[in-house]
PDB file of C-alpha atoms in Angstrom:
ATOM      1  CA  MET U   1       0.081   0.065   0.003  1.00 88.00           C
ATOM      2  CA  ALA U   2       1.402   3.536  -0.942  1.00 90.00           C
ATOM      3  CA  TRP U   3       0.084   6.886  -1.092  1.00 92.00           C
ATOM      4  CA  ASP U   4      -0.223   8.421  -4.692  1.00 93.00           C
ATOM      5  CA  ALA U   5       0.344  12.223  -4.286  1.00 93.00           C
ATOM      6  CA  ALA U   6      -0.558  12.840  -8.022  1.00 93.00           C
ATOM      7  CA  SER U   7      -4.058  11.327  -7.846  1.00 89.00           C
ATOM      8  CA  HIS U   8      -4.490  11.963  -4.148  1.00 91.00           C
ATOM      9  CA  GLN U   9      -5.046   8.155  -3.615  1.00 89.00           C
ATOM     10  CA  MET U  10      -4.129   5.447  -1.186  1.00 94.00           C
ATOM     11  CA  VAL U  11      -3.407   2.539  -3.636  1.00 91.00           C
ATOM     12  CA  LEU U  12      -3.386  -0.986  -2.266  1.00 88.00           C
ATOM     13  CA  VAL U  13      -2.225  -4.013  -4.281  1.00 84.00           C
ATOM     14  CA  THR U  14      -3.409  -7.575  -3.203  1.00 80.00           C
ATOM     15  CA  GLY U  15      -2.702 -10.856  -4.464  1.00 70.00           C
ATOM     16  CA  SER U  16      -5.214 -13.689  -4.730  1.00 59.00           C
ATOM     17  CA  GLY U  17      -2.749 -16.376  -3.506  1.00 58.00           C
ATOM     18  CA  VAL U  18      -3.297 -18.420  -6.573  1.00 59.00           C
ATOM     19  CA  ILE U  19      -0.748 -17.967  -9.334  1.00 58.00           C
ATOM     20  CA  SER U  20      -3.104 -18.391 -11.991  1.00 61.00           C
ATOM     21  CA  ASP U  21      -5.383 -15.582 -10.695  1.00 65.00           C
ATOM     22  CA  PRO U  22      -4.467 -11.854 -11.397  1.00 67.00           C
ATOM     23  CA  GLY U  23      -3.818  -9.588  -8.493  1.00 71.00           C
ATOM     24  CA  ALA U  24      -6.176  -6.614  -7.635  1.00 81.00           C
ATOM     25  CA  THR U  25      -5.704  -2.825  -7.012  1.00 87.00           C
ATOM     26  CA  TRP U  26      -7.921  -1.057  -4.495  1.00 90.00           C
ATOM     27  CA  VAL U  27      -8.027   2.643  -4.100  1.00 93.00           C
ATOM     28  CA  TRP U  28      -9.356   4.251  -0.828  1.00 92.00           C
ATOM     29  CA  ASP U  29     -11.726   7.203  -1.389  1.00 84.00           C
ATOM     30  CA  GLY U  30     -11.694   8.440   2.167  1.00 87.00           C
ATOM     31  CA  THR U  31     -14.675   6.231   3.258  1.00 91.00           C
ATOM     32  CA  HIS U  32     -14.588   3.003   1.104  1.00 91.00           C
ATOM     33  CA  TRP U  33     -12.336   0.879  -0.994  1.00 93.00           C
ATOM     34  CA  ASN U  34     -12.983   0.831  -4.615  1.00 91.00           C
ATOM     35  CA  HIS U  35     -11.666  -1.464  -7.266  1.00 87.00           C
ATOM     36  CA  PRO U  36     -11.155   0.345 -10.504  1.00 86.00           C
ATOM     37  CA  LYS U  37     -12.399  -1.281 -13.550  1.00 81.00           C
ATOM     38  CA  GLY U  38      -9.417  -2.402 -15.801  1.00 71.00           C
ATOM     39  CA  ALA U  39      -6.932  -1.950 -12.973  1.00 72.00           C
ATOM     40  CA  GLY U  40      -6.080  -5.712 -12.905  1.00 66.00           C
ATOM     41  CA  LEU U  41      -2.591  -6.972 -12.642  1.00 65.00           C
ATOM     42  CA  PRO U  42      -1.001  -9.861 -14.424  1.00 64.00           C
ATOM     43  CA  ALA U  43      -1.394 -13.370 -12.965  1.00 56.00           C
ATOM     44  CA  GLY U  44       1.410 -14.597 -10.806  1.00 54.00           C
ATOM     45  CA  ALA U  45       2.966 -11.018 -10.344  1.00 60.00           C
ATOM     46  CA  PHE U  46       3.938 -10.318  -6.809  1.00 60.00           C
ATOM     47  CA  PHE U  47       4.142  -6.571  -6.267  1.00 58.00           C
ATOM     48  CA  SER U  48       6.549  -5.282  -3.676  1.00 65.00           C
ATOM     49  CA  PRO U  49       7.702  -2.743  -3.165  1.00 81.00           C
ATOM     50  CA  MET U  50       5.803   0.457  -4.106  1.00 86.00           C
ATOM     51  CA  ARG U  51       6.457   4.200  -3.692  1.00 91.00           C
ATOM     52  CA  PHE U  52       5.689   7.351  -4.940  1.00 94.00           C
ATOM     53  CA  ASP U  53       8.309   8.872  -7.493  1.00 95.00           C
ATOM     54  CA  PRO U  54       8.566  12.616  -7.566  1.00 93.00           C
ATOM     55  CA  VAL U  55      10.689  12.443 -10.993  1.00 92.00           C
ATOM     56  CA  THR U  56       7.662  11.081 -12.788  1.00 93.00           C
ATOM     57  CA  ASN U  57       5.155  12.317 -10.377  1.00 95.00           C
ATOM     58  CA  SER U  58       3.535   8.898 -10.291  1.00 94.00           C
ATOM     59  CA  LEU U  59       3.410   5.560  -8.058  1.00 92.00           C
ATOM     60  CA  ILE U  60       6.123   3.220  -9.052  1.00 90.00           C
ATOM     61  CA  ALA U  61       5.947  -0.502  -8.162  1.00 85.00           C
ATOM     62  CA  VAL U  62       8.562  -3.422  -8.733  1.00 82.00           C
ATOM     63  CA  ALA U  63       7.026  -6.794  -9.337  1.00 74.00           C
ATOM     64  CA  CYS U  64       8.308 -10.379  -9.786  1.00 65.00           C
ATOM     65  CA  CYS U  65       7.695 -12.477 -12.099  1.00 59.00           C
ATOM     66  CA  VAL U  66       5.780 -11.708 -14.970  1.00 54.00           C
ATOM     67  CA  GLY U  67       6.386 -14.158 -18.002  1.00 54.00           C
ATOM     68  CA  PRO U  68       9.898 -15.115 -18.954  1.00 52.00           C
ATOM     69  CA  PRO U  69      12.791 -13.014 -17.755  1.00 49.00           C
ATOM     70  CA  PRO U  70      13.844 -10.140 -20.249  1.00 48.00           C
ATOM     71  CA  ALA U  71      17.071 -10.452 -22.218  1.00 49.00           C
ATOM     72  CA  THR U  72      18.898  -8.361 -19.402  1.00 46.00           C
ATOM     73  CA  GLY U  73      18.384 -11.471 -17.032  1.00 44.00           C
ATOM     74  CA  ALA U  74      16.357  -9.396 -14.504  1.00 49.00           C
ATOM     75  CA  LEU U  75      13.300 -11.045 -13.098  1.00 53.00           C
ATOM     76  CA  ASN U  76      11.556  -7.970 -11.982  1.00 67.00           C
ATOM     77  CA  THR U  77       9.388  -5.666 -13.787  1.00 77.00           C
ATOM     78  CA  THR U  78       8.717  -2.032 -13.083  1.00 83.00           C
ATOM     79  CA  TRP U  79       5.043  -0.498 -13.313  1.00 84.00           C
ATOM     80  CA  ARG U  80       3.617   3.007 -13.130  1.00 89.00           C
ATOM     81  CA  TRP U  81       0.116   3.720 -11.699  1.00 90.00           C
ATOM     82  CA  ASP U  82      -1.719   6.451 -13.790  1.00 89.00           C
ATOM     83  CA  GLY U  83      -4.681   6.925 -11.367  1.00 88.00           C
ATOM     84  CA  ALA U  84      -6.644   4.264 -12.989  1.00 87.00           C
ATOM     85  CA  ASP U  85      -4.621   1.501 -14.287  1.00 87.00           C
ATOM     86  CA  TRP U  86      -1.065  -0.120 -14.002  1.00 84.00           C
ATOM     87  CA  ILE U  87       1.302   0.532 -16.957  1.00 85.00           C
ATOM     88  CA  LEU U  88       4.205  -1.804 -17.472  1.00 83.00           C
ATOM     89  CA  LEU U  89       7.220   0.013 -18.357  1.00 83.00           C
ATOM     90  CA  PRO U  90      10.131  -1.036 -20.796  1.00 78.00           C
ATOM     91  CA  ALA U  91      12.833  -3.073 -19.212  1.00 67.00           C
ATOM     92  CA  PRO U  92      15.928  -0.916 -19.083  1.00 62.00           C
ATOM     93  CA  SER U  93      19.410  -2.317 -19.763  1.00 60.00           C
ATOM     94  CA  HIS U  94      19.987  -2.683 -15.881  1.00 61.00           C
ATOM     95  CA  SER U  95      17.128  -3.901 -14.133  1.00 60.00           C
ATOM     96  CA  PRO U  96      16.903  -5.102 -10.605  1.00 60.00           C
ATOM     97  CA  VAL U  97      17.144  -8.833 -10.133  1.00 58.00           C
ATOM     98  CA  GLU U  98      15.156  -8.692  -6.957  1.00 59.00           C
ATOM     99  CA  GLY U  99      13.872  -5.907  -4.956  1.00 61.00           C
ATOM    100  CA  THR U 100      13.165  -5.961  -1.353  1.00 70.00           C
ATOM    101  CA  THR U 101      12.787  -2.287  -0.099  1.00 81.00           C
ATOM    102  CA  MET U 102      12.406   0.732  -1.632  1.00 86.00           C
ATOM    103  CA  ALA U 103      12.545   4.452   0.002  1.00 90.00           C
ATOM    104  CA  LEU U 104      13.084   8.085  -1.250  1.00 92.00           C
ATOM    105  CA  ASP U 105      16.636   9.375  -0.966  1.00 91.00           C
ATOM    106  CA  PRO U 106      15.663  13.052  -0.097  1.00 91.00           C
ATOM    107  CA  ILE U 107      19.225  14.253  -0.982  1.00 88.00           C
ATOM    108  CA  THR U 108      18.710  13.179  -4.604  1.00 89.00           C
ATOM    109  CA  ASN U 109      15.054  12.945  -4.747  1.00 91.00           C
ATOM    110  CA  ARG U 110      15.206   9.680  -6.338  1.00 91.00           C
ATOM    111  CA  LEU U 111      13.533   6.255  -5.346  1.00 91.00           C
ATOM    112  CA  VAL U 112      16.133   3.740  -4.186  1.00 88.00           C
ATOM    113  CA  LEU U 113      15.601   0.087  -4.409  1.00 84.00           C
ATOM    114  CA  CYS U 114      17.620  -2.304  -2.496  1.00 80.00           C
ATOM    115  CA  SER U 115      18.229  -5.583  -4.224  1.00 72.00           C
ATOM    116  CA  CYS U 116      19.032  -7.162  -0.910  1.00 66.00           C
ATOM    117  CA  GLY U 117      18.646 -10.283   1.181  1.00 55.00           C
ATOM    118  CA  VAL U 118      16.269 -12.234  -0.973  1.00 52.00           C
ATOM    119  CA  SER U 119      18.831 -14.542  -2.394  1.00 52.00           C
ATOM    120  CA  PRO U 120      22.303 -15.482  -1.595  1.00 52.00           C
ATOM    121  CA  THR U 121      23.317 -16.030  -4.991  1.00 49.00           C
ATOM    122  CA  THR U 122      22.691 -12.218  -6.067  1.00 53.00           C
ATOM    123  CA  GLN U 123      24.905  -9.256  -5.650  1.00 59.00           C
ATOM    124  CA  HIS U 124      23.458  -6.889  -3.019  1.00 64.00           C
ATOM    125  CA  GLU U 125      22.979  -3.350  -4.533  1.00 75.00           C
ATOM    126  CA  LEU U 126      21.186  -0.310  -4.402  1.00 81.00           C
ATOM    127  CA  LEU U 127      19.521   1.024  -7.568  1.00 83.00           C
ATOM    128  CA  ALA U 128      18.100   4.480  -8.138  1.00 87.00           C
ATOM    129  CA  TRP U 129      15.015   5.254 -10.419  1.00 90.00           C
ATOM    130  CA  ASN U 130      15.769   8.135 -12.866  1.00 89.00           C
ATOM    131  CA  GLY U 131      12.375   8.338 -14.269  1.00 89.00           C
ATOM    132  CA  THR U 132      12.859   5.793 -17.126  1.00 87.00           C
ATOM    133  CA  GLY U 133      14.978   3.049 -15.720  1.00 85.00           C
ATOM    134  CA  TRP U 134      17.174   1.839 -12.706  1.00 83.00           C
ATOM    135  CA  THR U 135      20.762   2.809 -12.482  1.00 83.00           C
ATOM    136  CA  LEU U 136      23.324   1.532  -9.961  1.00 81.00           C
ATOM    137  CA  LEU U 137      23.702   3.782  -7.135  1.00 77.00           C
ATOM    138  CA  SER U 138      27.541   4.263  -6.785  1.00 70.00           C
ATOM    139  CA  SER U 139      27.929   4.164  -3.051  1.00 66.00           C
ATOM    140  CA  ALA U 140      30.085   2.368  -0.551  1.00 65.00           C
ATOM    141  CA  PRO U 141      29.268  -1.335   0.241  1.00 73.00           C
ATOM    142  CA  LEU U 142      26.110  -1.912   2.091  1.00 78.00           C
ATOM    143  CA  PRO U 143      26.880  -2.107   5.809  1.00 75.00           C
ATOM    144  CA  PHE U 144      24.922  -5.227   6.148  1.00 74.00           C
ATOM    145  CA  GLU U 145      22.626  -7.747   4.404  1.00 73.00           C
ATOM    146  CA  GLY U 146      18.926  -7.568   4.901  1.00 72.00           C
ATOM    147  CA  GLY U 147      17.285  -4.886   6.722  1.00 79.00           C
ATOM    148  CA  ALA U 148      15.495  -1.757   5.131  1.00 82.00           C
ATOM    149  CA  GLU U 149      15.794   1.511   3.678  1.00 86.00           C
ATOM    150  CA  VAL U 150      13.688   4.297   5.174  1.00 88.00           C
ATOM    151  CA  THR U 151      13.317   7.885   4.402  1.00 91.00           C
ATOM    152  CA  ASP U 152      14.087  10.329   7.268  1.00 92.00           C
ATOM    153  CA  SER U 153      12.494  13.621   6.035  1.00 89.00           C
ATOM    154  CA  ASP U 154      13.163  15.425   9.224  1.00 91.00           C
ATOM    155  CA  HIS U 155      16.826  14.988   8.842  1.00 90.00           C
ATOM    156  CA  HIS U 156      16.869  14.839   5.107  1.00 91.00           C
ATOM    157  CA  ALA U 157      18.584  11.438   4.860  1.00 91.00           C
ATOM    158  CA  LEU U 158      18.289   7.964   3.483  1.00 90.00           C
ATOM    159  CA  LEU U 159      18.779   5.258   6.393  1.00 91.00           C
ATOM    160  CA  ARG U 160      19.520   1.844   6.460  1.00 87.00           C
ATOM    161  CA  VAL U 161      18.103  -0.086   9.463  1.00 87.00           C
ATOM    162  CA  GLY U 162      18.997  -3.624  10.442  1.00 83.00           C
ATOM    163  CA  PRO U 163      20.985  -6.199  12.424  1.00 78.00           C
ATOM    164  CA  PRO U 164      24.660  -5.945  12.500  1.00 73.00           C
ATOM    165  CA  PRO U 165      26.608  -8.179  10.332  1.00 65.00           C
ATOM    166  CA  ALA U 166      27.632 -10.766  12.874  1.00 63.00           C
ATOM    167  CA  THR U 167      25.282 -10.953  15.840  1.00 55.00           C
ATOM    168  CA  THR U 168      25.804 -13.821  18.259  1.00 57.00           C
ATOM    169  CA  GLY U 169      24.271 -14.776  21.551  1.00 57.00           C
ATOM    170  CA  SER U 170      20.580 -15.030  22.456  1.00 59.00           C
ATOM    171  CA  GLY U 171      17.913 -12.664  23.329  1.00 62.00           C
ATOM    172  CA  ALA U 172      17.049  -9.572  21.414  1.00 66.00           C
ATOM    173  CA  LEU U 173      18.997  -8.450  18.486  1.00 71.00           C
ATOM    174  CA  PRO U 174      20.498  -4.950  18.420  1.00 77.00           C
ATOM    175  CA  VAL U 175      19.489  -2.930  15.460  1.00 84.00           C
ATOM    176  CA  GLN U 176      22.085  -0.541  13.588  1.00 87.00           C
ATOM    177  CA  VAL U 177      21.120   2.629  12.015  1.00 90.00           C
ATOM    178  CA  TRP U 178      23.310   3.929   8.974  1.00 88.00           C
ATOM    179  CA  SER U 179      22.883   6.990   6.900  1.00 90.00           C
ATOM    180  CA  LEU U 180      23.972   7.586   3.302  1.00 87.00           C
ATOM    181  CA  THR U 181      26.057  10.547   2.511  1.00 82.00           C
ATOM    182  CA  ALA U 182      28.133  11.504  -0.481  1.00 79.00           C
ATOM    183  CA  SER U 183      31.082   9.930   1.090  1.00 79.00           C
ATOM    184  CA  GLY U 184      29.302   6.354   1.747  1.00 81.00           C
ATOM    185  CA  TRP U 185      27.443   4.926   4.861  1.00 85.00           C
ATOM    186  CA  HIS U 186      27.989   6.348   8.382  1.00 88.00           C
ATOM    187  CA  ARG U 187      26.668   4.398  11.193  1.00 90.00           C
ATOM    188  CA  LEU U 188      24.405   6.697  13.476  1.00 88.00           C
ATOM    189  CA  GLY U 189      23.470   4.246  16.386  1.00 67.00           C
ATOM    190  CA  THR U 190      22.280   1.016  17.695  1.00 57.00           C
ATOM    191  CA  GLY U 191      18.880   0.285  19.457  1.00 55.00           C
ATOM    192  CA  GLY U 192      17.037  -2.697  20.771  1.00 51.00           C
TER     193      GLY U 192
END
């Protein structure tokens, strides 16, 4: 679920749980959920994550897996919500193989997708949406696998939150918070 600032809609994407059935899109009008006619999603598509993109002024979603993988080897597809229906965007030359979390980097004003922690065989990387495709975000290596990206609007920062790389022992796991700057990732603190 994500807020579409362009159409002033809360958009919810649900799956049927059956790979042969298409997913459904629901829009909140302030009092009721509505299912726009023709806003179906392809069968077998699993949509996650989804965020509003200030570059294209539209809601962007990343999905897996619709049809055979494109020639680029990517498994994901990128979709744009036009306020009434989902539009499949052309696969760029560098598409994410997997997408786990997405957040807005307030410094660059770009969506950042982490291809992290889903498969041990894929390279963990950050990709930025430039309005037409995903580009590799050149930054220092990620401080840890897994976790999530979070937009900190108050401090104008993109944060990475998650467990430290080598956590041992029992009990509650500590959580590290890192901030992305022009020179790389910088640790802010530990909680938990």
